[in-house]
Structure formats: structure tokens, C-alpha cells
mmCIF file of C-alpha atoms and ligand atoms in Angstrom:
data_model
loop_
_atom_site.group_PDB
_atom_site.id
_atom_site.type_symbol
_atom_site.label_atom_id
_atom_site.label_comp_id
_atom_site.label_asym_id
_atom_site.label_seq_id
_atom_site.Cartn_x
_atom_site.Cartn_y
_atom_site.Cartn_z
ATOM 1 C CA UNK A 1 -6.608 -24.366 -44.469
ATOM 2 C CA UNK A 2 -8.141 -21.180 -43.101
ATOM 3 C CA UNK A 3 -6.058 -19.737 -40.336
ATOM 4 C CA UNK A 4 -8.183 -19.582 -37.131
ATOM 5 C CA UNK A 5 -5.914 -18.525 -34.325
ATOM 6 C CA UNK A 6 -3.580 -15.705 -33.356
ATOM 7 C CA UNK A 7 -5.536 -13.505 -35.727
ATOM 8 C CA UNK A 8 -5.167 -10.596 -33.395
ATOM 9 C CA UNK A 9 -1.642 -11.272 -31.999
ATOM 10 C CA UNK A 10 0.828 -8.785 -33.471
ATOM 11 C CA UNK A 11 3.956 -10.409 -31.884
ATOM 12 C CA UNK A 12 5.152 -12.832 -29.296
ATOM 13 C CA UNK A 13 8.392 -12.194 -27.466
ATOM 14 C CA UNK A 14 9.768 -14.691 -24.929
ATOM 15 C CA UNK A 15 10.935 -13.267 -21.630
ATOM 16 C CA UNK A 16 13.325 -14.835 -19.051
ATOM 17 C CA UNK A 17 11.802 -17.395 -16.748
ATOM 18 C CA UNK A 18 11.389 -16.482 -13.044
ATOM 19 C CA UNK A 19 14.298 -18.808 -12.198
ATOM 20 C CA UNK A 20 16.628 -16.883 -14.571
ATOM 21 C CA UNK A 21 15.620 -13.524 -13.012
ATOM 22 C CA UNK A 22 15.759 -14.826 -9.474
ATOM 23 C CA UNK A 23 19.201 -16.327 -10.007
ATOM 24 C CA UNK A 24 20.482 -13.068 -11.422
ATOM 25 C CA UNK A 25 19.021 -11.099 -8.491
ATOM 26 C CA UNK A 26 19.007 -13.603 -5.666
ATOM 27 C CA UNK A 27 17.254 -13.296 -2.277
ATOM 28 C CA UNK A 28 19.707 -12.390 0.448
ATOM 29 C CA UNK A 29 19.669 -13.401 4.140
ATOM 30 C CA UNK A 30 19.029 -9.821 5.128
ATOM 31 C CA UNK A 31 16.106 -9.388 2.672
ATOM 32 C CA UNK A 32 14.596 -12.664 3.755
ATOM 33 C CA UNK A 33 14.708 -11.589 7.369
ATOM 34 C CA UNK A 34 12.966 -8.285 6.523
ATOM 35 C CA UNK A 35 10.218 -10.055 4.696
ATOM 36 C CA UNK A 36 9.783 -12.815 7.364
ATOM 37 C CA UNK A 37 9.701 -10.260 10.243
ATOM 38 C CA UNK A 38 7.201 -7.910 8.451
ATOM 39 C CA UNK A 39 4.952 -10.853 7.475
ATOM 40 C CA UNK A 40 4.914 -12.101 11.116
ATOM 41 C CA UNK A 41 4.220 -8.637 12.450
ATOM 42 C CA UNK A 42 1.292 -8.157 10.010
ATOM 43 C CA UNK A 43 -0.042 -11.723 10.902
ATOM 44 C CA UNK A 44 0.047 -10.793 14.670
ATOM 45 C CA UNK A 45 -1.830 -7.597 14.095
ATOM 46 C CA UNK A 46 -4.457 -9.407 12.011
ATOM 47 C CA UNK A 47 -4.790 -12.094 14.661
ATOM 48 C CA UNK A 48 -5.230 -9.461 17.429
ATOM 49 C CA UNK A 49 -1.966 -10.506 19.182
ATOM 50 C CA UNK A 50 -0.354 -7.092 18.469
ATOM 51 C CA UNK A 51 -2.248 -3.813 19.026
ATOM 52 C CA UNK A 52 -0.282 -1.827 16.492
ATOM 53 C CA UNK A 53 -1.618 -0.463 13.268
ATOM 54 C CA UNK A 54 -0.347 -1.634 9.899
ATOM 55 C CA UNK A 55 0.360 1.202 7.429
ATOM 56 C CA UNK A 56 0.960 0.568 3.714
ATOM 57 C CA UNK A 57 2.479 3.856 2.709
ATOM 58 C CA UNK A 58 4.195 4.994 -0.524
ATOM 59 C CA UNK A 59 3.780 6.149 -4.090
ATOM 60 C CA UNK A 60 0.706 5.325 -6.202
ATOM 61 C CA UNK A 61 3.237 3.762 -8.576
ATOM 62 C CA UNK A 62 6.976 3.377 -8.940
ATOM 63 C CA UNK A 63 8.352 4.901 -12.159
ATOM 64 C CA UNK A 64 11.784 5.991 -10.973
ATOM 65 C CA UNK A 65 13.654 3.598 -8.748
ATOM 66 C CA UNK A 66 16.099 6.272 -7.488
ATOM 67 C CA UNK A 67 13.236 8.393 -6.197
ATOM 68 C CA UNK A 68 11.652 5.262 -4.673
ATOM 69 C CA UNK A 69 14.905 4.547 -2.764
ATOM 70 C CA UNK A 70 15.147 8.139 -1.540
ATOM 71 C CA UNK A 71 11.533 7.869 -0.426
ATOM 72 C CA UNK A 72 12.286 4.538 1.382
ATOM 73 C CA UNK A 73 15.190 6.107 3.272
ATOM 74 C CA UNK A 74 12.933 8.795 4.694
ATOM 75 C CA UNK A 75 10.184 6.268 5.446
ATOM 76 C CA UNK A 76 12.748 4.057 7.177
ATOM 77 C CA UNK A 77 13.499 6.685 9.748
ATOM 78 C CA UNK A 78 9.830 7.162 10.526
ATOM 79 C CA UNK A 79 9.311 3.400 10.556
ATOM 80 C CA UNK A 80 11.934 3.061 13.260
ATOM 81 C CA UNK A 81 10.682 6.006 15.225
ATOM 82 C CA UNK A 82 7.012 4.868 15.252
ATOM 83 C CA UNK A 83 7.756 1.175 15.489
ATOM 84 C CA UNK A 84 6.025 0.816 18.851
ATOM 85 C CA UNK A 85 2.724 1.942 17.341
ATOM 86 C CA UNK A 86 2.756 1.314 13.607
ATOM 87 C CA UNK A 87 4.074 -1.471 11.333
ATOM 88 C CA UNK A 88 5.086 0.628 8.361
ATOM 89 C CA UNK A 89 5.348 -1.200 5.062
ATOM 90 C CA UNK A 90 6.294 0.688 1.938
ATOM 91 C CA UNK A 91 3.792 0.655 -0.927
ATOM 92 C CA UNK A 92 5.909 -0.395 -3.918
ATOM 93 C CA UNK A 93 3.376 -0.743 -6.755
ATOM 94 C CA UNK A 94 4.681 -1.906 -10.094
ATOM 95 C CA UNK A 95 1.462 -2.906 -11.778
ATOM 96 C CA UNK A 96 -1.415 -0.419 -12.439
ATOM 97 C CA UNK A 97 -4.872 -1.532 -13.309
ATOM 98 C CA UNK A 98 -6.325 1.061 -15.701
ATOM 99 C CA UNK A 99 -10.011 2.075 -16.019
ATOM 100 C CA UNK A 100 -9.463 2.101 -19.801
ATOM 101 C CA UNK A 101 -5.905 2.603 -21.033
ATOM 102 C CA UNK A 102 -2.783 4.223 -19.760
ATOM 103 C CA UNK A 103 0.728 3.399 -18.500
ATOM 104 C CA UNK A 104 0.394 0.022 -16.778
ATOM 105 C CA UNK A 105 3.436 0.341 -14.534
ATOM 106 C CA UNK A 106 7.209 -0.197 -14.283
ATOM 107 C CA UNK A 107 7.034 -3.924 -15.134
ATOM 108 C CA UNK A 108 4.913 -3.395 -18.281
ATOM 109 C CA UNK A 109 6.750 -0.278 -19.583
ATOM 110 C CA UNK A 110 9.817 0.469 -17.537
ATOM 111 C CA UNK A 111 11.093 3.197 -19.913
ATOM 112 C CA UNK A 112 7.730 5.016 -19.918
ATOM 113 C CA UNK A 113 7.943 5.248 -23.696
ATOM 114 C CA UNK A 114 5.620 2.532 -24.991
ATOM 115 C CA UNK A 115 8.564 0.222 -25.637
ATOM 116 C CA UNK A 116 7.065 -2.334 -23.206
ATOM 117 C CA UNK A 117 10.380 -3.986 -22.247
ATOM 118 C CA UNK A 118 8.708 -6.313 -19.744
ATOM 119 C CA UNK A 119 11.876 -8.366 -19.395
ATOM 120 C CA UNK A 120 13.721 -5.311 -18.164
ATOM 121 C CA UNK A 121 10.732 -4.224 -16.011
ATOM 122 C CA UNK A 122 10.734 -7.589 -14.165
ATOM 123 C CA UNK A 123 14.382 -7.149 -13.315
ATOM 124 C CA UNK A 124 14.037 -3.540 -12.253
ATOM 125 C CA UNK A 125 11.126 -4.419 -10.013
ATOM 126 C CA UNK A 126 12.952 -7.348 -8.445
ATOM 127 C CA UNK A 127 16.174 -5.383 -7.980
ATOM 128 C CA UNK A 128 14.333 -2.467 -6.298
ATOM 129 C CA UNK A 129 12.473 -4.919 -3.911
ATOM 130 C CA UNK A 130 15.752 -6.581 -3.080
ATOM 131 C CA UNK A 131 17.499 -3.299 -2.296
ATOM 132 C CA UNK A 132 14.566 -2.075 -0.166
ATOM 133 C CA UNK A 133 14.356 -5.304 1.822
ATOM 134 C CA UNK A 134 18.183 -5.458 2.176
ATOM 135 C CA UNK A 135 17.947 -2.022 3.755
ATOM 136 C CA UNK A 136 15.286 -3.214 6.182
ATOM 137 C CA UNK A 137 12.273 -1.716 4.398
ATOM 138 C CA UNK A 138 9.486 -4.288 3.759
ATOM 139 C CA UNK A 139 7.333 -3.849 0.647
ATOM 140 C CA UNK A 140 3.699 -4.204 -0.313
ATOM 141 C CA UNK A 141 2.550 -4.613 -3.895
ATOM 142 C CA UNK A 142 -0.620 -4.976 -6.009
ATOM 143 C CA UNK A 143 -0.704 -8.318 -7.670
ATOM 144 C CA UNK A 144 -2.410 -7.683 -11.081
ATOM 145 C CA UNK A 145 -0.718 -10.052 -13.482
ATOM 146 C CA UNK A 146 -1.167 -13.646 -12.359
ATOM 147 C CA UNK A 147 2.400 -14.602 -13.422
ATOM 148 C CA UNK A 148 4.469 -11.801 -11.872
ATOM 149 C CA UNK A 149 4.332 -13.302 -8.308
ATOM 150 C CA UNK A 150 6.779 -15.974 -9.484
ATOM 151 C CA UNK A 151 9.342 -13.249 -10.208
ATOM 152 C CA UNK A 152 8.963 -11.167 -7.037
ATOM 153 C CA UNK A 153 6.783 -12.733 -4.342
ATOM 154 C CA UNK A 154 9.702 -13.851 -2.122
ATOM 155 C CA UNK A 155 10.403 -10.176 -1.588
ATOM 156 C CA UNK A 156 6.802 -9.101 -0.819
ATOM 157 C CA UNK A 157 5.471 -8.772 2.748
ATOM 158 C CA UNK A 158 1.898 -7.834 1.935
ATOM 159 C CA UNK A 159 -0.191 -7.962 -1.229
ATOM 160 C CA UNK A 160 -3.307 -6.269 -2.536
ATOM 161 C CA UNK A 161 -5.861 -7.354 -5.116
ATOM 162 C CA UNK A 162 -7.300 -4.201 -6.707
ATOM 163 C CA UNK A 163 -10.875 -3.030 -6.954
ATOM 164 C CA UNK A 164 -11.045 -3.999 -10.562
ATOM 165 C CA UNK A 165 -9.920 -7.591 -9.892
ATOM 166 C CA UNK A 166 -11.331 -8.498 -6.552
ATOM 167 C CA UNK A 167 -14.161 -10.382 -8.214
ATOM 168 C CA UNK A 168 -11.874 -12.258 -10.518
ATOM 169 C CA UNK A 169 -11.583 -15.968 -9.738
ATOM 170 C CA UNK A 170 -7.971 -15.984 -10.970
ATOM 171 C CA UNK A 171 -6.962 -13.394 -8.459
ATOM 172 C CA UNK A 172 -8.812 -15.156 -5.598
ATOM 173 C CA UNK A 173 -6.963 -18.362 -6.554
ATOM 174 C CA UNK A 174 -3.704 -16.508 -6.591
ATOM 175 C CA UNK A 175 -4.443 -14.969 -3.153
ATOM 176 C CA UNK A 176 -5.141 -18.428 -1.742
ATOM 177 C CA UNK A 177 -1.548 -19.460 -2.490
ATOM 178 C CA UNK A 178 0.398 -16.318 -1.702
ATOM 179 C CA UNK A 179 2.765 -16.486 1.226
ATOM 180 C CA UNK A 180 1.848 -13.096 2.677
ATOM 181 C CA UNK A 181 -1.342 -11.434 3.947
ATOM 182 C CA UNK A 182 -3.545 -10.282 1.125
ATOM 183 C CA UNK A 183 -6.083 -7.480 1.119
ATOM 184 C CA UNK A 184 -8.982 -7.380 -1.332
ATOM 185 C CA UNK A 185 -10.385 -3.973 -2.226
ATOM 186 C CA UNK A 186 -14.034 -3.322 -2.428
ATOM 187 C CA UNK A 187 -15.406 -2.874 -5.982
ATOM 188 C CA UNK A 188 -15.105 0.438 -7.809
ATOM 189 C CA UNK A 189 -18.791 1.103 -7.343
ATOM 190 C CA UNK A 190 -18.402 0.538 -3.585
ATOM 191 C CA UNK A 191 -19.645 -3.038 -3.326
ATOM 192 C CA UNK A 192 -18.055 -4.468 -0.208
ATOM 193 C CA UNK A 193 -19.713 -7.892 -0.543
ATOM 194 C CA UNK A 194 -17.436 -8.754 -3.512
ATOM 195 C CA UNK A 195 -14.386 -8.281 -1.140
ATOM 196 C CA UNK A 196 -15.993 -10.389 1.519
ATOM 197 C CA UNK A 197 -16.769 -13.109 -1.060
ATOM 198 C CA UNK A 198 -13.125 -12.854 -2.266
ATOM 199 C CA UNK A 199 -11.822 -13.429 1.262
ATOM 200 C CA UNK A 200 -13.979 -16.437 1.621
ATOM 201 C CA UNK A 201 -12.807 -17.820 -1.642
ATOM 202 C CA UNK A 202 -9.070 -17.144 -1.025
ATOM 203 C CA UNK A 203 -9.284 -18.779 2.449
ATOM 204 C CA UNK A 204 -10.044 -22.048 0.697
ATOM 205 C CA UNK A 205 -7.741 -24.337 -1.214
ATOM 206 C CA UNK A 206 -7.824 -24.099 -4.969
ATOM 207 C CA UNK A 207 -6.394 -26.015 -7.951
ATOM 208 C CA UNK A 208 -5.592 -24.046 -11.067
ATOM 209 C CA UNK A 209 -3.079 -23.656 -13.871
ATOM 210 C CA UNK A 210 -0.066 -21.457 -13.390
ATOM 211 C CA UNK A 211 3.576 -21.245 -14.215
ATOM 212 C CA UNK A 212 6.457 -22.750 -12.075
ATOM 213 C CA UNK A 213 9.584 -20.634 -11.585
ATOM 214 C CA UNK A 214 11.180 -22.799 -14.274
ATOM 215 C CA UNK A 215 8.496 -21.782 -16.723
ATOM 216 C CA UNK A 216 6.416 -24.981 -16.822
ATOM 217 C CA UNK A 217 2.661 -24.729 -17.074
ATOM 218 C CA UNK A 218 1.476 -26.761 -14.084
ATOM 219 C CA UNK A 219 -1.433 -27.570 -11.772
ATOM 220 C CA UNK A 220 -0.995 -25.636 -8.537
ATOM 221 C CA UNK A 221 -2.803 -26.773 -5.439
ATOM 222 C CA UNK A 222 -2.968 -24.103 -2.720
ATOM 223 C CA UNK A 223 -3.673 -24.455 0.984
ATOM 224 C CA UNK A 224 -5.872 -21.322 1.261
ATOM 225 C CA UNK A 225 -4.781 -18.069 2.884
ATOM 226 C CA UNK A 226 -6.061 -17.246 6.422
ATOM 227 C CA UNK A 227 -4.487 -13.896 6.270
ATOM 228 C CA UNK A 228 -6.878 -12.257 3.873
ATOM 229 C CA UNK A 229 -8.774 -9.067 4.670
ATOM 230 C CA UNK A 230 -10.963 -6.352 3.159
ATOM 231 C CA UNK A 231 -9.667 -2.961 2.138
ATOM 232 C CA UNK A 232 -12.253 -0.205 1.972
ATOM 233 C CA UNK A 233 -11.316 2.234 -0.757
ATOM 234 C CA UNK A 234 -14.697 3.994 -1.307
ATOM 235 C CA UNK A 235 -16.534 3.740 -4.612
ATOM 236 C CA UNK A 236 -18.607 5.683 -7.094
ATOM 237 C CA UNK A 237 -21.367 5.467 -4.456
ATOM 238 C CA UNK A 238 -19.125 7.516 -2.087
ATOM 239 C CA UNK A 239 -16.407 7.126 0.561
ATOM 240 C CA UNK A 240 -16.604 4.275 3.066
ATOM 241 C CA UNK A 241 -14.193 5.108 5.867
ATOM 242 C CA UNK A 242 -16.525 6.463 8.550
ATOM 243 C CA UNK A 243 -17.658 4.587 11.636
ATOM 244 C CA UNK A 244 -20.997 3.555 10.018
ATOM 245 C CA UNK A 245 -19.107 1.887 7.111
ATOM 246 C CA UNK A 246 -16.749 0.176 9.469
ATOM 247 C CA UNK A 247 -19.823 -1.138 11.410
ATOM 248 C CA UNK A 248 -21.552 -2.294 8.276
ATOM 249 C CA UNK A 249 -18.411 -4.028 6.953
ATOM 250 C CA UNK A 250 -17.732 -5.696 10.313
ATOM 251 C CA UNK A 251 -21.350 -6.951 10.344
ATOM 252 C CA UNK A 252 -20.908 -8.381 6.867
ATOM 253 C CA UNK A 253 -17.672 -10.080 7.882
ATOM 254 C CA UNK A 254 -19.177 -11.486 11.090
ATOM 255 C CA UNK A 255 -22.166 -12.829 9.092
ATOM 256 C CA UNK A 256 -19.787 -14.586 6.787
ATOM 257 C CA UNK A 257 -17.890 -16.100 9.806
ATOM 258 C CA UNK A 258 -14.785 -14.014 9.078
ATOM 259 C CA UNK A 259 -12.610 -11.925 11.481
ATOM 260 C CA UNK A 260 -13.607 -8.231 11.724
ATOM 261 C CA UNK A 261 -10.261 -6.864 10.591
ATOM 262 C CA UNK A 262 -10.440 -4.035 8.115
ATOM 263 C CA UNK A 263 -7.833 -1.984 6.294
ATOM 264 C CA UNK A 264 -8.929 1.445 5.087
ATOM 265 C CA UNK A 265 -7.410 3.058 1.971
ATOM 266 C CA UNK A 266 -7.239 6.808 2.671
ATOM 267 C CA UNK A 267 -6.863 7.458 -1.092
ATOM 268 C CA UNK A 268 -8.846 6.612 -4.218
ATOM 269 C CA UNK A 269 -12.596 7.048 -3.865
ATOM 270 C CA UNK A 270 -12.144 7.705 -0.084
ATOM 271 C CA UNK A 271 -10.231 10.865 -0.883
ATOM 272 C CA UNK A 272 -12.239 11.470 -4.047
ATOM 273 C CA UNK A 273 -8.799 11.402 -5.642
ATOM 274 C CA UNK A 274 -7.813 14.668 -3.950
ATOM 275 C CA UNK A 275 -4.539 13.730 -2.351
ATOM 276 C CA UNK A 276 -4.774 16.227 0.488
ATOM 277 C CA UNK A 277 -8.094 14.777 1.603
ATOM 278 C CA UNK A 278 -6.204 11.676 2.787
ATOM 279 C CA UNK A 279 -5.314 13.747 5.810
ATOM 280 C CA UNK A 280 -9.013 14.133 6.627
ATOM 281 C CA UNK A 281 -9.710 10.416 6.117
ATOM 282 C CA UNK A 282 -6.792 9.527 8.337
ATOM 283 C CA UNK A 283 -7.995 12.024 11.019
ATOM 284 C CA UNK A 284 -11.437 10.362 11.005
ATOM 285 C CA UNK A 285 -9.781 6.874 11.271
ATOM 286 C CA UNK A 286 -7.601 8.152 14.038
ATOM 287 C CA UNK A 287 -10.610 9.394 15.944
ATOM 288 C CA UNK A 288 -12.188 5.940 15.639
ATOM 289 C CA UNK A 289 -8.989 4.252 16.724
ATOM 290 C CA UNK A 290 -8.491 6.543 19.681
ATOM 291 C CA UNK A 291 -12.097 5.871 20.566
ATOM 292 C CA UNK A 292 -11.223 2.209 21.017
ATOM 293 C CA UNK A 293 -11.982 0.703 17.585
ATOM 294 C CA UNK A 294 -9.758 -2.326 16.980
ATOM 295 C CA UNK A 295 -11.429 -3.535 13.803
ATOM 296 C CA UNK A 296 -9.413 -1.005 11.782
ATOM 297 C CA UNK A 297 -6.122 -2.845 11.717
ATOM 298 C CA UNK A 298 -4.536 -1.074 8.792
ATOM 299 C CA UNK A 299 -4.426 1.989 6.669
ATOM 300 C CA UNK A 300 -3.180 2.737 3.182
ATOM 301 C CA UNK A 301 -1.715 6.051 2.151
ATOM 302 C CA UNK A 302 -0.574 7.207 -1.268
ATOM 303 C CA UNK A 303 2.478 9.377 -0.700
ATOM 304 C CA UNK A 304 5.579 10.457 -2.532
ATOM 305 C CA UNK A 305 8.414 12.931 -2.017
ATOM 306 C CA UNK A 306 6.528 15.702 -3.846
ATOM 307 C CA UNK A 307 2.751 16.292 -3.486
ATOM 308 C CA UNK A 308 0.318 15.917 -6.385
ATOM 309 C CA UNK A 309 0.785 14.250 -9.735
ATOM 310 C CA UNK A 310 2.112 15.025 -13.202
ATOM 311 C CA UNK A 311 1.605 13.835 -16.801
ATOM 312 C CA UNK A 312 4.661 12.535 -18.489
ATOM 313 C CA UNK A 313 5.235 14.665 -21.507
ATOM 314 C CA UNK A 314 7.222 12.929 -24.333
ATOM 315 C CA UNK A 315 10.837 14.067 -24.338
ATOM 316 C CA UNK A 316 10.415 16.114 -21.106
ATOM 317 C CA UNK A 317 12.099 15.239 -17.816
ATOM 318 C CA UNK A 318 9.392 14.525 -15.187
ATOM 319 C CA UNK A 319 9.495 16.249 -11.851
ATOM 320 C CA UNK A 320 11.620 14.137 -9.542
ATOM 321 C CA UNK A 321 9.733 12.343 -6.772
ATOM 322 C CA UNK A 322 6.207 13.103 -8.015
ATOM 323 C CA UNK A 323 3.578 10.572 -8.972
ATOM 324 C CA UNK A 324 2.742 9.922 -12.657
ATOM 325 C CA UNK A 325 -0.459 8.093 -11.824
ATOM 326 C CA UNK A 326 -2.764 9.211 -8.945
ATOM 327 C CA UNK A 327 -1.940 12.266 -6.906
ATOM 328 C CA UNK A 328 -0.055 11.610 -3.699
ATOM 329 C CA UNK A 329 0.483 13.369 -0.419
ATOM 330 C CA UNK A 330 3.880 15.040 -0.147
ATOM 331 C CA UNK A 331 6.493 13.887 2.358
ATOM 332 C CA UNK A 332 5.816 16.550 5.051
ATOM 333 C CA UNK A 333 2.097 15.789 5.136
ATOM 334 C CA UNK A 334 2.866 12.038 5.218
ATOM 335 C CA UNK A 335 5.087 12.528 8.266
ATOM 336 C CA UNK A 336 2.350 14.461 10.055
ATOM 337 C CA UNK A 337 -0.300 11.851 9.122
ATOM 338 C CA UNK A 338 1.651 8.912 10.448
ATOM 339 C CA UNK A 339 2.681 10.629 13.650
ATOM 340 C CA UNK A 340 -0.871 11.515 14.364
ATOM 341 C CA UNK A 341 -2.027 7.971 13.714
ATOM 342 C CA UNK A 342 0.688 6.648 16.065
ATOM 343 C CA UNK A 343 -0.622 8.991 18.746
ATOM 344 C CA UNK A 344 -4.196 7.543 18.310
ATOM 345 C CA UNK A 345 -2.797 3.984 18.693
ATOM 346 C CA UNK A 346 -1.161 5.083 22.006
ATOM 347 C CA UNK A 347 -4.451 6.673 23.164
ATOM 348 C CA UNK A 348 -6.325 3.422 22.434
ATOM 349 C CA UNK A 349 -3.620 1.392 24.339
ATOM 350 C CA UNK A 350 -3.720 3.763 27.369
ATOM 351 C CA UNK A 351 -7.545 3.614 27.500
ATOM 352 C CA UNK A 352 -7.484 -0.173 27.351
ATOM 353 C CA UNK A 353 -4.909 -0.356 30.120
ATOM 354 C CA UNK A 354 -6.830 2.106 32.345
HETATM 355 O O1 LIG B 1 -4.365 3.762 -8.353
HETATM 356 C C1 LIG B 1 -4.361 4.108 -9.492
HETATM 357 C C2 LIG B 1 -5.573 4.377 -10.305
HETATM 358 O O2 LIG B 1 -6.636 4.842 -9.450
HETATM 359 C C3 LIG B 1 -5.974 3.127 -11.065
HETATM 360 O O3 LIG B 1 -4.897 2.517 -11.629
HETATM 361 C C4 LIG B 1 -6.913 3.536 -12.117
HETATM 362 O O4 LIG B 1 -6.429 4.603 -12.851
HETATM 363 P P1 LIG B 1 -7.128 5.205 -14.112
HETATM 364 O O5 LIG B 1 -8.619 5.385 -13.774
HETATM 365 O O6 LIG B 1 -6.454 6.531 -14.248
HETATM 366 O O7 LIG B 1 -6.882 4.303 -15.234
HETATM 367 C C1 LIG B 2 -5.350 0.855 -8.276
HETATM 368 C C2 LIG B 2 -5.399 0.987 -6.959
HETATM 369 O O1 LIG B 2 -6.484 0.998 -6.182
HETATM 370 P P1 LIG B 2 -7.977 0.500 -6.529
HETATM 371 O O2 LIG B 2 -7.845 -0.894 -6.955
HETATM 372 O O3 LIG B 2 -8.645 0.699 -5.194
HETATM 373 O O4 LIG B 2 -8.475 1.406 -7.566
HETATM 374 C C3 LIG B 2 -4.168 1.215 -6.170
HETATM 375 O O5 LIG B 2 -4.222 1.157 -5.003
HETATM 376 O O6 LIG B 2 -3.208 1.591 -6.813
#
């Protein structure tokens, strides 16, 4: 008989089930408390019961867990210091959606050498998330692969669906069942409507095929996620962080019967991929917040220990603490940016109280 399937499959390698990985690296009481408290804090900001700002801050991608932990220890100090004004959550991105091809993140290729040891990547990701949460630092991730949540989602306080997948039914279904708040980015061309549609979809229950933690293909029925929101990240049509874009997005959300709560990504097309421009974007957002805007509930900042980005040269040691995907703000600028934003939150609070 003529062979008709797997004609383009070069190999199939089994990996450990989520249960195996979760049993090897189990959730601790301390980590569960960190996740629970951060999720509740984000929910309150989204519901308007807490006037703080949510900030998802950290590297574009994690490629070196030691540098990620050093970054987290610096961020933890600022998180504590600014806790009255900002709910800081570390951006801990393990999955990178690529425009064409490129390194797809720590889970997909943890050794950065095209050896694609996904089994190892899943464990590295879970171990880092556990260590961060154990130390009191909550984490936000992008959910790209629809199976990875089963390995890590108990350690995630906030999730994003990226610009390239916001329109995907699979990701909307996944978002409808995730236990944390989920932000949907606008499309890469700048289309905000697709993110508004995504929120509407993910707020509804869905039924779809997925994998249990034991590894069984099953029908999942979700309740819908009322903690979904838009993330404005700009697009090829231009940035979308200014007041006119916030107004237009809020109008779209209102028309759809959705809460006007918006997160703005200071990076990507909003910074035109120039990392230092994140400071200007954050300044503009800060002016809007200080002026009384309470629709901007959150910001995202791409930041690492060392400013900029680098290409990983085969055989060469990468610069410690610098991004290997998009360029990031360095630590000192991040510190300045967050302190200034905290000040704008205080100004808004004082004005409201006056
Ligand atoms: O955030 C990271 C990148 O912008 C995204 O993964 C796309 O990257 P690429 O265009 O370099 O593939
Ligand atoms: C890939 C990312 O963003 P976007 O989906 O907006 O391109 C990201 O935040 O890492």
C-alpha cells in the first residue's frame, strides 16, 4: 500500500508527561502563595478595586536561568519598595513566536545549539518558575504552545497571547481555561479589533481537545475567563500608546460590552524595537496616568541586566545578562522607569482624593 502519512515527519521523540515533570519539581506552599496573591492583586486592579498599576517587567526571553535569578533579585527589591503603587510581576518568557525562523525559546532549545531538548527545557522552565515564586517573585509568561500550560501554569500569575496568535481559535480556547488573567496583544499590523474579538471569545466557555497532566487526549470544557484584557503593542501601522489610541481602544471595548482596561506594551512596535524608546513610551503613559486615566491598568517593559541585545555566536560565550532576542532596557533605566511610573500613580491617587 502507498504510504500516505508522516511523509514529512523526520522523527518523533516522546517527552515526559506533565505529571512526571510536576512530581519531580512540585509546587510548594510558598510558591502557591506567591501565585495566589499576585493573581488576586491583578484581578483587583482589573476590577477597579485596587488603584495600583500592574507592570510585567523582565527579559524579552530567558536563555540563562542564572541571569534570570539575578535579575529577579534586583526586581524583588524594587517590587517591595514600590508595592503601594505598582504590582510588579516578572516577565519570564520561555516561548518565542518568530516572524519566520529563529531560536524559539528555552523550552524548545534550552542549550541554544539546535539540539531541541524539549524534555530538558520543560524542566528548566518549571524549575526557574518554582525558584522565582519560592522567593516571592510572581511570573508572567507568553503561552504559545497549547500543551506547555500543563507543565507550568500552576506557577504562572499572568499570561499573554502574542500578536501572532491572538486571532488563533486554539489560543482563545486556551485563554478561556487558564487560571490567571490573560492579555491578548493587538495584531502585528496594528489591528486592535482582533484582540477585542479574542477577549470576547475567551470570556466564553469552550470545548476542545487537549492533554491532561497524565498525558491523555481529552475533551476540555472551560468556564470562560473574565480576566482577559487587551495589550497594545503597536504595529506596522505605527505605535498605539498615545491618548488617542487609548480612547479609540476604550471605545471599541465599550462597544463590545467589555471593561475598558488596557495594558500597554512599551516595547515591540510601540518602541519601534529601539529599547531606549521604552522610556519615552512609559513617560507618555505616565502623563496619561497622572492626568487621571484609569483605563491604563498595566504596562509591559522588556528589560534585562544589560541593555541592548546580542546574537549568539556558535562556540562563543554570550554576554551575561543581555537579551538574545529583542533588545531590552538595562537595569538602571528600568529602575528609573518604574520609579517614575509609581510617582504618576501617586499623583493620580492624590488628585482623586483632593
Ligand atoms: O518579542 C520577540 C520578537 O519580537 C518576536 O518573537 C518576533 O521576533 P522575530 O521577528 O525576530 O522573529
Ligand atoms: C513576542 C512578543 O510580543 P508580540 O507578540 O507583541 O510580538 C513578546 O512580548 O515577546
